[in-house]
PDB file of C-alpha atoms in Angstrom:
ATOM      1  CA  MET V 122     -11.974 -22.661 -28.270  1.00  0.00           C
ATOM      2  CA  ASN V 123     -15.269 -24.507 -27.865  1.00  0.00           C
ATOM      3  CA  LEU V 124     -15.920 -28.140 -28.810  1.00  0.00           C
ATOM      4  CA  ARG V 125     -17.608 -27.351 -32.142  1.00  0.00           C
ATOM      5  CA  GLU V 126     -14.604 -25.264 -33.202  1.00  0.00           C
ATOM      6  CA  ILE V 127     -12.320 -28.139 -32.206  1.00  0.00           C
ATOM      7  CA  ASP V 128     -14.442 -30.549 -34.282  1.00  0.00           C
ATOM      8  CA  ARG V 129     -14.049 -28.210 -37.259  1.00  0.00           C
ATOM      9  CA  LEU V 130     -10.272 -28.076 -36.781  1.00  0.00           C
ATOM     10  CA  VAL V 131     -10.044 -31.868 -36.540  1.00  0.00           C
ATOM     11  CA  GLY V 132     -12.003 -32.176 -39.789  1.00  0.00           C
ATOM     12  CA  LYS V 133      -9.944 -29.571 -41.629  1.00  0.00           C
ATOM     13  CA  GLU V 134      -6.452 -30.010 -40.219  1.00  0.00           C
ATOM     14  CA  PHE V 135      -6.379 -33.691 -39.300  1.00  0.00           C
ATOM     15  CA  PHE V 136      -8.675 -35.243 -41.914  1.00  0.00           C
ATOM     16  CA  GLY V 137      -7.997 -32.646 -44.633  1.00  0.00           C
ATOM     17  CA  VAL V 138     -11.653 -31.913 -45.343  1.00  0.00           C
ATOM     18  CA  GLN V 139     -12.336 -29.058 -47.755  1.00  0.00           C
ATOM     19  CA  GLU V 140     -14.642 -26.415 -46.418  1.00  0.00           C
ATOM     20  CA  LEU V 141     -16.940 -24.773 -48.931  1.00  0.00           C
ATOM     21  CA  THR V 142     -20.094 -22.746 -48.766  1.00  0.00           C
ATOM     22  CA  VAL V 143     -23.180 -24.421 -50.179  1.00  0.00           C
ATOM     23  CA  GLU V 144     -22.927 -22.188 -53.255  1.00  0.00           C
ATOM     24  CA  GLU V 145     -19.277 -23.149 -53.849  1.00  0.00           C
ATOM     25  CA  ALA V 146     -20.089 -26.838 -53.417  1.00  0.00           C
ATOM     26  CA  VAL V 147     -22.960 -26.601 -55.907  1.00  0.00           C
ATOM     27  CA  GLU V 148     -20.698 -24.889 -58.455  1.00  0.00           C
ATOM     28  CA  LYS V 149     -17.994 -27.528 -58.015  1.00  0.00           C
ATOM     29  CA  PHE V 150     -20.629 -30.228 -58.401  1.00  0.00           C
ATOM     30  CA  LYS V 151     -21.925 -28.625 -61.597  1.00  0.00           C
ATOM     31  CA  GLU V 152     -18.397 -28.363 -62.994  1.00  0.00           C
ATOM     32  CA  LYS V 153     -17.813 -32.024 -62.323  1.00  0.00           C
ATOM     33  CA  CYS V 154     -21.238 -33.294 -63.286  1.00  0.00           C
ATOM     34  CA  CYS V 155     -22.701 -31.097 -65.976  1.00  0.00           C
ATOM     35  CA  ARG V 156     -23.904 -32.502 -69.226  1.00  0.00           C
ATOM     36  CA  THR V 157     -21.933 -32.797 -72.429  1.00  0.00           C
ATOM     37  CA  PHE V 158     -23.616 -32.807 -75.817  1.00  0.00           C
ATOM     38  CA  THR V 159     -22.464 -35.443 -78.267  1.00  0.00           C
ATOM     39  CA  VAL V 160     -22.285 -35.321 -82.069  1.00  0.00           C
ATOM     40  CA  ASP V 161     -25.426 -37.454 -82.381  1.00  0.00           C
ATOM     41  CA  GLY V 162     -27.457 -34.953 -80.311  1.00  0.00           C
ATOM     42  CA  CYS V 163     -27.469 -37.044 -77.147  1.00  0.00           C
ATOM     43  CA  ILE V 164     -26.350 -35.916 -73.719  1.00  0.00           C
ATOM     44  CA  VAL V 165     -23.689 -37.617 -71.612  1.00  0.00           C
ATOM     45  CA  ASP V 166     -23.774 -36.887 -67.918  1.00  0.00           C
ATOM     46  CA  ARG V 167     -20.111 -36.503 -66.915  1.00  0.00           C
ATOM     47  CA  TYR V 168     -20.814 -37.710 -63.393  1.00  0.00           C
ATOM     48  CA  THR V 169     -22.662 -40.921 -64.106  1.00  0.00           C
ATOM     49  CA  LYS V 170     -21.152 -41.409 -67.592  1.00  0.00           C
ATOM     50  CA  LEU V 171     -24.640 -42.334 -68.761  1.00  0.00           C
ATOM     51  CA  LYS V 172     -25.864 -41.325 -72.188  1.00  0.00           C
ATOM     52  CA  PHE V 173     -29.400 -39.971 -72.612  1.00  0.00           C
ATOM     53  CA  ASP V 174     -31.412 -38.608 -75.445  1.00  0.00           C
ATOM     54  CA  LYS V 175     -32.439 -35.012 -74.744  1.00  0.00           C
ATOM     55  CA  GLN V 176     -36.046 -35.797 -73.754  1.00  0.00           C
ATOM     56  CA  GLU V 177     -35.041 -38.524 -71.315  1.00  0.00           C
ATOM     57  CA  TYR V 178     -32.328 -36.327 -69.799  1.00  0.00           C
ATOM     58  CA  ASP V 179     -34.750 -33.425 -69.334  1.00  0.00           C
ATOM     59  CA  ARG V 180     -37.301 -35.766 -67.738  1.00  0.00           C
ATOM     60  CA  LEU V 181     -34.762 -37.192 -65.278  1.00  0.00           C
ATOM     61  CA  PHE V 182     -32.929 -33.984 -64.411  1.00  0.00           C
ATOM     62  CA  SER V 183     -35.476 -31.221 -65.022  1.00  0.00           C
ATOM     63  CA  HIS V 184     -35.462 -30.401 -61.309  1.00  0.00           C
ATOM     64  CA  GLY V 185     -31.668 -30.522 -61.020  1.00  0.00           C
ATOM     65  CA  TYR V 186     -29.369 -33.386 -60.206  1.00  0.00           C
ATOM     66  CA  HIS V 187     -30.668 -35.992 -57.821  1.00  0.00           C
ATOM     67  CA  ILE V 188     -29.548 -35.258 -54.292  1.00  0.00           C
ATOM     68  CA  SER V 189     -28.104 -38.772 -53.971  1.00  0.00           C
ATOM     69  CA  ASN V 190     -25.631 -37.954 -56.762  1.00  0.00           C
ATOM     70  CA  TRP V 191     -24.707 -34.714 -55.041  1.00  0.00           C
ATOM     71  CA  VAL V 192     -24.230 -36.365 -51.653  1.00  0.00           C
ATOM     72  CA  LYS V 193     -22.105 -39.090 -53.233  1.00  0.00           C
ATOM     73  CA  TRP V 194     -19.933 -36.494 -54.966  1.00  0.00           C
ATOM     74  CA  LEU V 195     -19.511 -34.488 -51.783  1.00  0.00           C
ATOM     75  CA  LYS V 196     -18.418 -37.582 -49.857  1.00  0.00           C
ATOM     76  CA  GLU V 197     -16.011 -38.709 -52.591  1.00  0.00           C
ATOM     77  CA  ASN V 198     -14.403 -35.274 -52.603  1.00  0.00           C
ATOM     78  CA  SER V 199     -14.375 -34.804 -48.799  1.00  0.00           C
ATOM     79  CA  VAL V 200     -16.458 -31.647 -48.965  1.00  0.00           C
ATOM     80  CA  VAL V 201     -18.420 -30.576 -45.915  1.00  0.00           C
ATOM     81  CA  VAL V 202     -21.101 -27.937 -46.256  1.00  0.00           C
ATOM     82  CA  THR V 203     -22.903 -28.345 -42.960  1.00  0.00           C
ATOM     83  CA  GLU V 204     -21.596 -29.574 -39.619  1.00  0.00           C
ATOM     84  CA  TYR V 205     -18.600 -31.671 -38.718  1.00  0.00           C
ATOM     85  CA  PRO V 206     -18.972 -34.882 -36.726  1.00  0.00           C
ATOM     86  CA  ARG V 207     -18.653 -34.371 -32.983  1.00  0.00           C
ATOM     87  CA  TYR V 208     -15.134 -35.767 -32.778  1.00  0.00           C
ATOM     88  CA  SER V 209     -14.406 -34.038 -29.467  1.00  0.00           C
ATOM     89  CA  SER V 210     -17.514 -35.198 -27.590  1.00  0.00           C
ATOM     90  CA  ASP V 211     -18.623 -38.526 -29.133  1.00  0.00           C
ATOM     91  CA  ILE V 212     -16.339 -41.516 -28.596  1.00  0.00           C
ATOM     92  CA  GLY V 213     -17.588 -43.176 -31.800  1.00  0.00           C
ATOM     93  CA  TYR V 214     -16.316 -40.274 -33.889  1.00  0.00           C
ATOM     94  CA  ALA V 215     -13.180 -39.974 -31.766  1.00  0.00           C
ATOM     95  CA  TRP V 216     -12.309 -43.579 -32.689  1.00  0.00           C
ATOM     96  CA  GLN V 217     -12.250 -42.473 -36.338  1.00  0.00           C
ATOM     97  CA  VAL V 218      -9.454 -40.120 -35.296  1.00  0.00           C
ATOM     98  CA  VAL V 219      -7.673 -42.970 -33.498  1.00  0.00           C
ATOM     99  CA  ASP V 220      -8.001 -45.193 -36.600  1.00  0.00           C
ATOM    100  CA  LYS V 221      -6.385 -42.528 -38.752  1.00  0.00           C
ATOM    101  CA  VAL V 222      -3.641 -42.001 -36.172  1.00  0.00           C
ATOM    102  CA  ALA V 223      -2.882 -45.718 -36.318  1.00  0.00           C
ATOM    103  CA  GLN V 224      -2.701 -45.580 -40.140  1.00  0.00           C
ATOM    104  CA  THR V 225      -0.725 -42.378 -40.575  1.00  0.00           C
ATOM    105  CA  HIS V 226       1.177 -41.403 -37.444  1.00  0.00           C
ATOM    106  CA  GLY V 227       2.000 -44.587 -35.592  1.00  0.00           C
ATOM    107  CA  LEU V 228       1.254 -45.559 -32.028  1.00  0.00           C
ATOM    108  CA  TYR V 229      -1.385 -44.117 -29.746  1.00  0.00           C
ATOM    109  CA  GLN V 230      -2.263 -44.597 -26.126  1.00  0.00           C
ATOM    110  CA  LEU V 231      -5.226 -43.508 -24.027  1.00  0.00           C
ATOM    111  CA  ILE V 232      -5.081 -43.560 -20.237  1.00  0.00           C
ATOM    112  CA  GLN V 233      -7.588 -42.511 -17.589  1.00  0.00           C
ATOM    113  CA  VAL V 234      -6.043 -40.871 -14.522  1.00  0.00           C
ATOM    114  CA  ALA V 235      -8.502 -39.898 -11.783  1.00  0.00           C
ATOM    115  CA  ASP V 236     -10.980 -37.451 -13.356  1.00  0.00           C
ATOM    116  CA  PHE V 237      -9.207 -36.864 -16.663  1.00  0.00           C
ATOM    117  CA  TRP V 238      -7.840 -38.640 -19.735  1.00  0.00           C
ATOM    118  CA  ILE V 239      -4.413 -38.509 -21.305  1.00  0.00           C
ATOM    119  CA  ALA V 240      -3.969 -39.263 -25.004  1.00  0.00           C
ATOM    120  CA  GLU V 241      -0.561 -39.864 -26.546  1.00  0.00           C
ATOM    121  CA  ILE V 242       0.350 -40.070 -30.207  1.00  0.00           C
ATOM    122  CA  GLN V 243       3.827 -41.364 -30.944  1.00  0.00           C
ATOM    123  CA  THR V 244       5.273 -40.503 -34.357  1.00  0.00           C
ATOM    124  CA  ALA V 245       8.670 -41.527 -35.677  1.00  0.00           C
ATOM    125  CA  ASP V 246      10.361 -38.503 -34.134  1.00  0.00           C
ATOM    126  CA  LYS V 247       8.129 -37.123 -31.382  1.00  0.00           C
ATOM    127  CA  ALA V 248       5.412 -37.890 -28.856  1.00  0.00           C
ATOM    128  CA  TYR V 249       2.344 -35.643 -28.541  1.00  0.00           C
ATOM    129  CA  PHE V 250       0.354 -35.582 -25.301  1.00  0.00           C
ATOM    130  CA  ALA V 251      -2.962 -34.008 -24.405  1.00  0.00           C
ATOM    131  CA  GLU V 252      -5.175 -34.221 -21.372  1.00  0.00           C
ATOM    132  CA  ALA V 253      -8.869 -33.453 -20.973  1.00  0.00           C
ATOM    133  CA  ARG V 254     -11.900 -34.346 -18.888  1.00  0.00           C
ATOM    134  CA  THR V 255     -13.155 -36.718 -21.598  1.00  0.00           C
ATOM    135  CA  ALA V 256     -11.445 -39.320 -23.762  1.00  0.00           C
ATOM    136  CA  PRO V 257     -12.773 -37.925 -27.078  1.00  0.00           C
ATOM    137  CA  LEU V 258     -11.463 -34.440 -26.332  1.00  0.00           C
ATOM    138  CA  ALA V 259      -8.048 -35.744 -25.240  1.00  0.00           C
ATOM    139  CA  ILE V 260      -7.822 -37.774 -28.476  1.00  0.00           C
ATOM    140  CA  CYS V 261      -8.681 -34.736 -30.599  1.00  0.00           C
ATOM    141  CA  LEU V 262      -6.257 -32.424 -28.847  1.00  0.00           C
ATOM    142  CA  ALA V 263      -3.386 -34.904 -29.241  1.00  0.00           C
ATOM    143  CA  ALA V 264      -4.272 -35.461 -32.921  1.00  0.00           C
ATOM    144  CA  LEU V 265      -4.267 -31.723 -33.560  1.00  0.00           C
ATOM    145  CA  LYS V 266      -0.886 -31.369 -31.843  1.00  0.00           C
ATOM    146  CA  ALA V 267       0.460 -34.135 -34.103  1.00  0.00           C
ATOM    147  CA  VAL V 268      -0.401 -32.006 -37.158  1.00  0.00           C
ATOM    148  CA  GLY V 269       0.991 -28.807 -35.638  1.00  0.00           C
ATOM    149  CA  VAL V 270      -2.178 -27.220 -34.243  1.00  0.00           C
ATOM    150  CA  GLU V 271      -2.312 -26.152 -30.599  1.00  0.00           C
ATOM    151  CA  VAL V 272      -5.650 -25.073 -29.156  1.00  0.00           C
ATOM    152  CA  GLU V 273      -6.844 -23.675 -25.859  1.00  0.00           C
ATOM    153  CA  VAL V 274     -10.107 -25.253 -24.734  1.00  0.00           C
ATOM    154  CA  THR V 275     -12.781 -22.932 -23.318  1.00  0.00           C
ATOM    155  CA  GLU V 276     -15.382 -25.611 -22.568  1.00  0.00           C
ATOM    156  CA  GLN V 277     -15.217 -29.311 -21.672  1.00  0.00           C
TER     157      GLN V 277
END
């Protein structure tokens, strides 16, 4: 499995990110955010909870919902439609994995031995170890093991 596939697995299996196509994400966004007509002829946007008269609503949203609203909704609902962060190759993203390990699984340890790294995640009942040439990859492999996913790495 290459590093990008590992990043995807970390996002899905460890962080619980939903994976949708762009079309599915747009439909979910529309379901959540579409307009509701009120008795007085106004429109209430279910996402922003703002009330508009029809002309104002059409002026603001005639070209679709503002992308900032869409991006906010996607983030709030943990939906990814493009690429996952490079958890397995960027130490900054790998520390996000470590932070979640500390919150949800318990203790972690990272050790450099010669030319490779060993990551350990200690849960209440078991310890999970992984080794790799880089610290971010070792962290990701141990995190995946902690959620029951074993992978064979084809590139490092």
